[in-house]
Amino acid sequence: MKLTGLTLRRLVMLWLLVVAGAGVCAAQVAGSAPAAKAPVKSSKPAKAVPPPKPVLAPPAGNLVIIGGGLRADNAEVWQRIVTLAGGKGARIGVFGSASINPEKSAQNTVNKLNQYGAQAFFIPLGVTLPNSDYRKAAEDPEVVAAIHSATGIYFTGGDQARITKALVRPDGKHTAALDAVWDVYRDGGVVAGSSAGAAIMSTTMFYDAKPTLDMLKQGVNDGHEIASGLGFIGDDVFVDQHLLVRGRFARMIPVMLKKGYQIGLGIDENSAMVVNARRDVEIIGYSGALLLDLSAAITDRGIKGFNISNATISYLDRGDKFNLVSREFTPSPDKADNKLDPNQPDTREPVFTNDILGNNAVLDLMVNLIDNAQQEAIGIAFGNPRDAYPDLGFEFRFSKTINSVGYSSTEVEAYSVLKLRMDIRPIQLQQPLYRYR
């Protein structure tokens, strides 16, 4: 066959390409750098592969979540904080950031901690701290070093929004000071907080909250009633405080539904929840905590207004323990051998309250129901006739189920109440609600 010059040149070029390709493959196998290639156009821009995120170990420390109103003589709570921080001489850094007067608020707490053996000190960081730029202070190496020197951290009460504003950058990232607090917690230190200092413990916190009844009527919104907390307890548990005294248990439920929490813990005043690295929750102090479980709860979209069915509510008394992973309950030693017998109830009277959101009303109702021949109790919530939506109220129905259990103390008149069913639905009130006779 006769080859033309053009055909011969094409064959030679093809042979050269084959040889070059083989050379590249050999170089790659040998670990040599491949020959440069002409750039190839692509319809999609190349994306850099992000470096893997560091895997952080679970915190080895403890939380002491106080419901507010902690009295100076509540030795059980104060002493536990100092003990968990290392005992006598423990360095505990105190943030007064939530207060309008951070230094004064922190100094009061410093004095109390020192009375119980600590060497506590004020951390000068707060949005209302005079003659201070809180943004610079949150990144100041001296402030960060002071935090790192501590084996315990305490957040005082006030406005929790001031705490997050001081410790979180405008873009949502941690300041150096907040990273230092987390380092203390991860390394085995204790992080304690009262009232506002308790509110920041979950990933969501109340921010500019309306009264409980108004939240049931009008709902909750991000950036208004709720905002991001600091999340020390993890992203699966919602925390609230001042719970029984202010009847706040009901305001937790719409937040939990909105943000997808199954478990909520609300601690009462002058009391605390101690949460360890195994996620055991122990109740100490004067009163107790309410545990809400919405894992089996449902809402009926056919009902106009807030409603929920098949929620579970429990009361954990002082000395009781509950594990957030296994969901196992351990009664306090004085109740361990005194489980209530449902076949031998103490009373048989109907249980009802017309102010379920009142001071301790929900606890009184739960205790009266668990040791009663009655199988259910009802509480009502309604507002002032001059409020918005005066004809809208709510019925709270509490029912005993096969899983409901009660324990009674052998030492004092105190109860633990586990796993009552709770259903809430809107009701219409007749207006006027009453007339003079």
Coordinates of C-alpha atoms in Angstrom, one line a residue:
M1 CA 0.0 0.0 0.0
K2 CA 1.3 3.4 -0.9
L3 CA 1.4 5.9 1.9
T4 CA 1.1 9.6 1.3
G5 CA 3.2 12.1 3.2
L6 CA 0.1 13.2 5.3
T7 CA -0.8 9.6 6.2
L8 CA 2.8 8.9 7.2
R9 CA 3.0 11.9 9.4
R10 CA -0.3 10.9 11.1
L11 CA 1.1 7.4 11.8
V12 CA 4.3 8.8 13.2
M13 CA 2.4 11.2 15.5
L14 CA 0.1 8.3 16.7
W15 CA 3.2 6.2 17.5
L16 CA 4.8 9.1 19.4
L17 CA 1.6 9.5 21.5
V18 CA 1.5 5.8 22.3
V19 CA 5.2 6.0 23.4
A20 CA 4.5 9.1 25.5
G21 CA 1.5 7.5 27.2
A22 CA 3.5 4.4 28.1
G23 CA 6.2 6.7 29.6
V24 CA 3.7 8.5 31.7
C25 CA 2.3 5.3 33.1
A26 CA 5.8 4.0 33.9
A27 CA 6.6 7.3 35.6
Q28 CA 3.5 7.1 37.7
V29 CA 4.2 3.5 38.7
A30 CA 7.8 4.5 39.7
G31 CA 6.5 7.5 41.7
S32 CA 7.8 10.1 39.3
A33 CA 5.8 13.2 38.5
P34 CA 3.7 12.7 35.3
A35 CA 4.4 14.8 32.3
A36 CA 2.5 18.1 32.1
K37 CA -0.9 17.9 30.3
A38 CA -2.8 20.5 28.5
P39 CA -5.5 22.0 30.7
V40 CA -8.9 20.4 30.2
K41 CA -12.0 22.6 30.2
S42 CA -14.7 21.5 32.7
S43 CA -18.2 22.6 33.1
K44 CA -17.9 22.5 36.9
P45 CA -15.3 24.3 39.0
A46 CA -13.0 22.1 41.0
K47 CA -13.7 21.9 44.7
A48 CA -11.1 21.7 47.4
V49 CA -11.5 18.7 49.7
P50 CA -11.9 20.1 53.3
P51 CA -9.6 18.7 55.9
P52 CA -11.3 16.2 58.2
K53 CA -12.8 17.7 61.4
P54 CA -11.0 16.8 64.6
V55 CA -12.7 14.1 66.6
L56 CA -13.3 15.5 70.1
A57 CA -13.6 13.2 73.0
P58 CA -16.8 13.5 75.1
P59 CA -16.4 15.9 78.0
A60 CA -14.9 14.2 81.0
G61 CA -16.3 16.8 83.4
N62 CA -19.5 17.4 85.3
L63 CA -22.3 19.9 85.0
V64 CA -24.2 21.4 88.0
I65 CA -27.4 23.0 86.6
I66 CA -29.1 25.1 89.3
G67 CA -32.7 26.3 88.9
G68 CA -32.0 29.7 90.4
G69 CA -32.6 31.1 93.8
L70 CA -29.7 29.2 95.3
R71 CA -29.5 30.1 99.0
A72 CA -26.1 30.8 100.7
D73 CA -26.9 28.0 103.2
N74 CA -27.6 25.3 100.6
A75 CA -24.4 23.5 101.6
E76 CA -25.2 20.4 99.5
V77 CA -25.1 22.3 96.2
W78 CA -22.2 24.7 97.0
Q79 CA -20.1 21.9 98.4
R80 CA -20.7 19.6 95.4
I81 CA -19.5 22.3 93.0
V82 CA -16.2 22.8 95.0
T83 CA -15.8 19.0 95.4
L84 CA -16.2 18.4 91.7
A85 CA -13.7 21.2 90.9
G86 CA -11.1 19.3 93.0
G87 CA -11.9 20.1 96.6
K88 CA -10.3 22.5 99.0
G89 CA -8.3 25.2 97.2
A90 CA -10.1 24.5 93.8
R91 CA -9.7 27.3 91.4
I92 CA -13.2 28.2 90.1
G93 CA -13.6 31.0 87.5
V94 CA -16.8 32.9 87.9
F95 CA -18.6 34.7 85.0
G96 CA -20.9 37.4 86.1
S97 CA -21.7 38.1 82.4
A98 CA -25.5 37.6 82.7
S99 CA -25.8 40.4 85.2
I100 CA -26.2 44.2 84.7
N101 CA -23.3 44.5 87.2
P102 CA -21.0 41.5 86.3
E103 CA -18.3 42.2 88.8
K104 CA -20.6 42.6 91.8
S105 CA -22.6 39.5 90.8
A106 CA -19.5 37.4 90.3
Q107 CA -17.9 38.6 93.6
N108 CA -21.0 37.5 95.6
T109 CA -20.6 34.0 94.1
V110 CA -16.8 34.1 94.6
N111 CA -17.4 34.8 98.3
K112 CA -19.8 31.9 98.7
L113 CA -17.6 29.4 96.9
N114 CA -14.7 30.5 99.0
Q115 CA -16.7 29.9 102.2
Y116 CA -16.9 26.2 101.1
G117 CA -13.2 25.9 100.5
A118 CA -12.6 27.1 96.9
Q119 CA -10.2 29.7 95.6
A120 CA -12.7 31.3 93.3
F121 CA -11.9 34.4 91.1
F122 CA -13.8 36.8 88.9
I123 CA -13.4 36.5 85.1
P124 CA -13.6 40.1 83.7
L125 CA -15.8 39.4 80.7
G126 CA -19.3 40.9 80.2
V127 CA -21.2 43.1 77.8
T128 CA -22.2 45.4 80.6
L129 CA -18.8 45.5 82.3
P130 CA -17.7 49.2 82.6
N131 CA -14.6 50.4 80.7
S132 CA -14.2 47.1 78.9
D133 CA -14.5 45.9 75.3
Y134 CA -16.1 42.5 75.7
R135 CA -15.2 41.5 72.2
K136 CA -11.5 42.1 72.9
A137 CA -11.8 40.6 76.3
A138 CA -13.2 37.3 74.9
E139 CA -10.0 36.9 72.8
D140 CA -7.6 38.3 75.3
P141 CA -4.8 35.8 76.0
E142 CA -4.7 36.8 79.7
V143 CA -8.4 36.1 80.1
V144 CA -8.1 32.8 78.2
A145 CA -5.1 31.8 80.4
A146 CA -7.1 32.6 83.6
I147 CA -9.9 30.3 82.4
H148 CA -7.5 27.5 81.5
S149 CA -6.0 27.8 85.0
A150 CA -9.4 26.8 86.5
T151 CA -10.8 23.4 87.3
G152 CA -14.3 24.8 87.6
I153 CA -16.5 27.4 85.9
Y154 CA -19.6 29.1 87.3
F155 CA -22.1 31.3 85.4
T156 CA -24.3 33.5 87.6
G157 CA -27.9 34.5 87.0
G158 CA -29.3 37.4 85.1
D159 CA -30.0 37.6 81.4
Q160 CA -28.7 34.5 79.5
A161 CA -28.6 36.5 76.3
R162 CA -25.7 38.5 77.8
I163 CA -23.7 35.3 78.3
T164 CA -24.0 34.1 74.8
K165 CA -23.4 37.6 73.4
A166 CA -20.1 37.8 75.4
L167 CA -18.9 34.4 74.5
V168 CA -20.1 33.8 70.9
R169 CA -18.8 35.8 67.9
P170 CA -21.3 37.6 65.7
D171 CA -20.8 34.8 63.0
G172 CA -21.8 32.2 65.5
K173 CA -18.3 30.8 66.2
H174 CA -16.7 30.3 69.6
T175 CA -14.5 33.0 71.1
A176 CA -11.2 32.0 72.5
A177 CA -12.7 32.4 76.0
L178 CA -15.6 30.0 75.2
D179 CA -13.2 27.4 73.7
A180 CA -11.2 27.7 77.0
V181 CA -14.4 26.9 79.0
W182 CA -15.0 23.9 76.9
D183 CA -11.4 22.8 77.4
V184 CA -11.9 22.9 81.2
Y185 CA -15.1 20.9 80.8
R186 CA -13.6 18.3 78.5
D187 CA -10.5 17.9 80.7
G188 CA -12.7 16.9 83.7
G189 CA -13.6 20.2 85.3
V190 CA -17.0 21.2 86.4
V191 CA -19.3 23.8 84.7
A192 CA -22.0 25.2 87.0
G193 CA -24.7 27.8 86.4
S194 CA -27.7 29.2 88.1
S195 CA -30.8 30.6 86.5
A196 CA -29.5 32.2 83.3
G197 CA -26.4 30.1 83.9
A198 CA -28.6 27.0 83.7
A199 CA -30.5 28.2 80.6
I200 CA -27.3 28.2 78.5
M201 CA -26.7 24.5 79.2
S202 CA -28.7 23.2 76.2
T203 CA -28.3 24.0 72.5
T204 CA -31.5 26.0 72.6
M205 CA -32.4 28.5 75.4
F206 CA -35.2 30.9 76.1
Y207 CA -34.3 34.3 74.9
D208 CA -37.1 36.9 75.1
A209 CA -39.7 34.6 76.4
K210 CA -43.4 35.5 76.7
P211 CA -45.4 34.2 79.7
T212 CA -46.1 30.5 79.5
L213 CA -49.7 30.8 78.6
D214 CA -49.0 33.3 75.8
M215 CA -46.5 30.8 74.3
L216 CA -49.1 28.1 74.3
K217 CA -51.5 30.5 72.6
Q218 CA -49.2 32.2 70.2
G219 CA -46.3 29.8 69.7
V220 CA -42.5 30.3 69.8
N221 CA -40.1 31.8 67.2
D222 CA -36.4 31.6 66.8
G223 CA -34.7 34.9 67.6
H224 CA -37.6 36.0 69.7
E225 CA -38.7 33.5 72.4
I226 CA -35.8 31.2 71.8
A227 CA -32.1 31.4 70.6
S228 CA -29.0 29.2 70.6
G229 CA -27.5 28.2 73.9
L230 CA -24.0 26.9 74.6
G231 CA -25.0 23.2 74.6
F232 CA -22.8 21.8 77.4
I233 CA -25.4 19.1 78.2
G234 CA -25.5 18.0 74.5
D235 CA -27.9 18.5 71.6
D236 CA -30.5 16.0 72.7
V237 CA -31.7 17.5 76.0
F238 CA -33.6 20.8 76.6
V239 CA -33.1 22.5 79.9
D240 CA -35.2 25.1 81.8
Q241 CA -35.1 26.6 85.3
H242 CA -37.2 28.2 88.0
L243 CA -39.5 25.4 87.0
L244 CA -42.0 24.5 89.7
V245 CA -42.1 27.8 91.5
R246 CA -43.0 29.6 88.2
G247 CA -45.1 26.8 86.6
R248 CA -42.8 26.8 83.5
F249 CA -43.1 23.1 82.6
A250 CA -45.7 23.8 79.9
R251 CA -43.5 26.4 78.1
M252 CA -40.9 23.7 77.5
I253 CA -43.2 21.6 75.3
P254 CA -43.7 23.9 72.3
V255 CA -40.0 24.5 72.2
M256 CA -39.2 20.8 72.3
L257 CA -41.6 20.1 69.5
K258 CA -40.3 23.0 67.4
K259 CA -36.6 22.0 67.8
G260 CA -37.0 18.2 67.9
Y261 CA -36.0 17.5 71.5
Q262 CA -37.4 14.2 72.9
I263 CA -36.1 14.8 76.5
G264 CA -36.5 17.9 78.6
L265 CA -35.3 18.6 82.1
G266 CA -36.6 21.5 84.2
I267 CA -35.0 22.1 87.6
D268 CA -36.7 24.0 90.4
E269 CA -35.3 26.8 92.5
N270 CA -32.6 26.2 95.2
S271 CA -32.0 22.8 93.6
A272 CA -29.6 21.4 91.1
M273 CA -29.1 18.6 88.5
V274 CA -25.6 17.1 88.6
V275 CA -24.8 15.5 85.2
N276 CA -21.6 13.4 85.0
A277 CA -19.6 12.1 82.0
R278 CA -21.7 8.9 82.0
R279 CA -24.8 11.2 81.6
D280 CA -26.2 10.2 85.0
V281 CA -28.4 13.0 86.3
E282 CA -28.6 13.3 90.1
I283 CA -31.0 15.7 91.9
I284 CA -29.6 17.6 94.9
G285 CA -30.7 20.5 97.0
Y286 CA -34.1 21.6 98.3
S287 CA -36.6 20.4 95.7
G288 CA -36.5 18.4 92.4
A289 CA -36.9 18.4 88.6
L290 CA -39.5 17.6 86.0
L291 CA -38.6 15.2 83.2
L292 CA -40.5 15.5 80.0
D293 CA -40.4 12.7 77.4
L294 CA -42.0 13.4 74.0
S295 CA -40.6 10.4 72.2
A296 CA -44.1 8.9 71.7
A297 CA -46.0 12.2 71.7
I298 CA -48.2 13.2 68.8
T299 CA -50.1 16.4 67.8
D300 CA -53.4 16.6 66.0
R301 CA -53.2 19.0 63.1
G302 CA -57.0 18.8 62.8
I303 CA -57.3 20.7 66.1
K304 CA -56.9 24.4 65.9
G305 CA -54.4 25.6 68.5
F306 CA -51.6 24.0 70.4
N307 CA -52.2 20.4 71.5
I308 CA -50.2 17.3 72.3
S309 CA -51.1 13.7 73.2
N310 CA -49.2 10.9 74.8
A311 CA -46.4 13.0 76.4
T312 CA -44.8 11.5 79.4
I313 CA -44.0 13.5 82.6
S314 CA -42.1 12.5 85.7
Y315 CA -41.0 14.2 88.8
L316 CA -37.4 13.4 90.1
D317 CA -37.1 14.3 93.7
R318 CA -33.8 15.1 95.6
G319 CA -31.5 12.1 95.8
D320 CA -33.1 10.5 92.7
K321 CA -31.0 9.6 89.7
F322 CA -31.8 9.2 86.0
N323 CA -29.5 8.1 83.1
L324 CA -30.0 10.1 79.9
V325 CA -28.7 7.2 77.7
S326 CA -30.4 4.1 79.2
R327 CA -33.4 6.1 80.5
E328 CA -33.1 4.2 83.8
F329 CA -34.3 5.6 87.1
T330 CA -32.8 5.0 90.5
P331 CA -34.8 6.3 93.5
S332 CA -33.1 8.0 96.4
P333 CA -32.0 5.6 99.2
D334 CA -34.9 6.7 101.5
K335 CA -37.4 5.7 98.7
A336 CA -35.7 2.6 97.3
D337 CA -37.8 0.1 99.5
N338 CA -41.0 2.1 99.5
K339 CA -42.5 1.7 96.0
L340 CA -46.2 2.6 96.1
D341 CA -48.7 -0.3 95.6
P342 CA -51.4 0.8 93.0
N343 CA -53.8 -1.8 94.6
Q344 CA -53.6 0.0 98.0
P345 CA -54.0 3.7 97.2
D346 CA -54.0 6.3 100.0
T347 CA -56.9 8.3 98.6
R348 CA -59.9 8.0 96.3
E349 CA -60.9 11.7 95.8
P350 CA -60.9 13.3 92.3
V351 CA -57.9 15.4 91.5
F352 CA -58.4 18.8 89.9
T353 CA -56.8 22.3 89.8
N354 CA -58.0 25.4 88.0
D355 CA -54.5 26.8 87.9
I356 CA -52.1 24.1 86.6
L357 CA -49.4 26.8 85.8
G358 CA -49.4 28.0 89.4
N359 CA -46.7 27.7 92.0
N360 CA -46.0 23.9 92.5
A361 CA -49.5 23.1 91.1
V362 CA -48.3 20.4 88.7
L363 CA -46.3 18.7 91.3
D364 CA -49.2 18.7 93.8
L365 CA -51.4 17.2 91.2
M366 CA -49.0 14.5 90.2
V367 CA -48.3 13.4 93.8
N368 CA -52.1 13.4 94.6
L369 CA -52.8 11.2 91.5
I370 CA -50.0 8.6 91.9
D371 CA -51.3 7.4 95.3
N372 CA -55.0 7.6 94.4
A373 CA -57.6 5.2 93.2
Q374 CA -58.5 7.7 90.5
Q375 CA -56.8 7.0 87.2
E376 CA -56.7 10.5 85.9
A377 CA -56.5 14.2 87.0
I378 CA -57.3 17.4 85.2
G379 CA -55.7 20.9 85.4
I380 CA -56.9 24.0 83.6
A381 CA -55.0 27.0 82.4
F382 CA -56.6 30.3 81.4
G383 CA -55.6 34.0 81.4
N384 CA -56.9 37.4 82.4
P385 CA -60.2 38.4 80.8
R386 CA -58.3 41.4 79.4
D387 CA -55.6 39.4 77.8
A388 CA -55.4 38.6 74.1
Y389 CA -57.6 35.6 73.3
P390 CA -59.5 35.7 76.6
D391 CA -61.7 32.8 75.6
L392 CA -58.8 30.4 74.9
G393 CA -57.6 28.1 77.6
F394 CA -56.0 24.7 77.9
E395 CA -56.9 21.4 79.6
F396 CA -54.0 19.3 81.0
R397 CA -55.1 15.7 81.5
F398 CA -52.8 13.5 83.5
S399 CA -53.4 9.7 83.4
K400 CA -51.8 6.7 85.0
T401 CA -50.6 3.9 82.6
I402 CA -49.2 0.5 83.1
N403 CA -45.8 2.1 83.3
S404 CA -46.7 4.7 86.0
V405 CA -44.8 4.2 89.2
G406 CA -44.5 6.2 92.5
Y407 CA -42.1 6.1 95.4
S408 CA -42.5 7.6 98.9
S409 CA -39.8 8.6 101.3
T410 CA -39.6 6.8 104.6
E411 CA -38.0 9.8 106.3
V412 CA -40.0 12.9 105.1
E413 CA -43.2 13.6 103.1
A414 CA -41.6 13.4 99.7
Y415 CA -42.5 11.5 96.5
S416 CA -41.0 10.5 93.2
V417 CA -43.5 10.1 90.3
L418 CA -42.6 8.3 87.1
K419 CA -44.3 8.1 83.7
L420 CA -47.6 9.8 83.9
R421 CA -49.3 10.3 80.6
M422 CA -50.0 14.0 79.8
D423 CA -52.4 15.3 77.1
I424 CA -53.0 19.0 76.4
R425 CA -55.7 20.4 74.3
P426 CA -57.3 23.9 73.8
I427 CA -60.6 24.7 75.3
Q428 CA -63.0 27.6 74.9
L429 CA -64.0 29.6 77.9
Q430 CA -67.4 31.2 78.2
Q431 CA -67.2 35.0 78.5
P432 CA -67.7 36.5 80.9
L433 CA -66.1 33.7 82.9
Y434 CA -68.1 34.6 86.0
R435 CA -70.9 37.0 87.1
Y436 CA -71.6 38.5 90.5
R437 CA -74.5 36.7 92.3

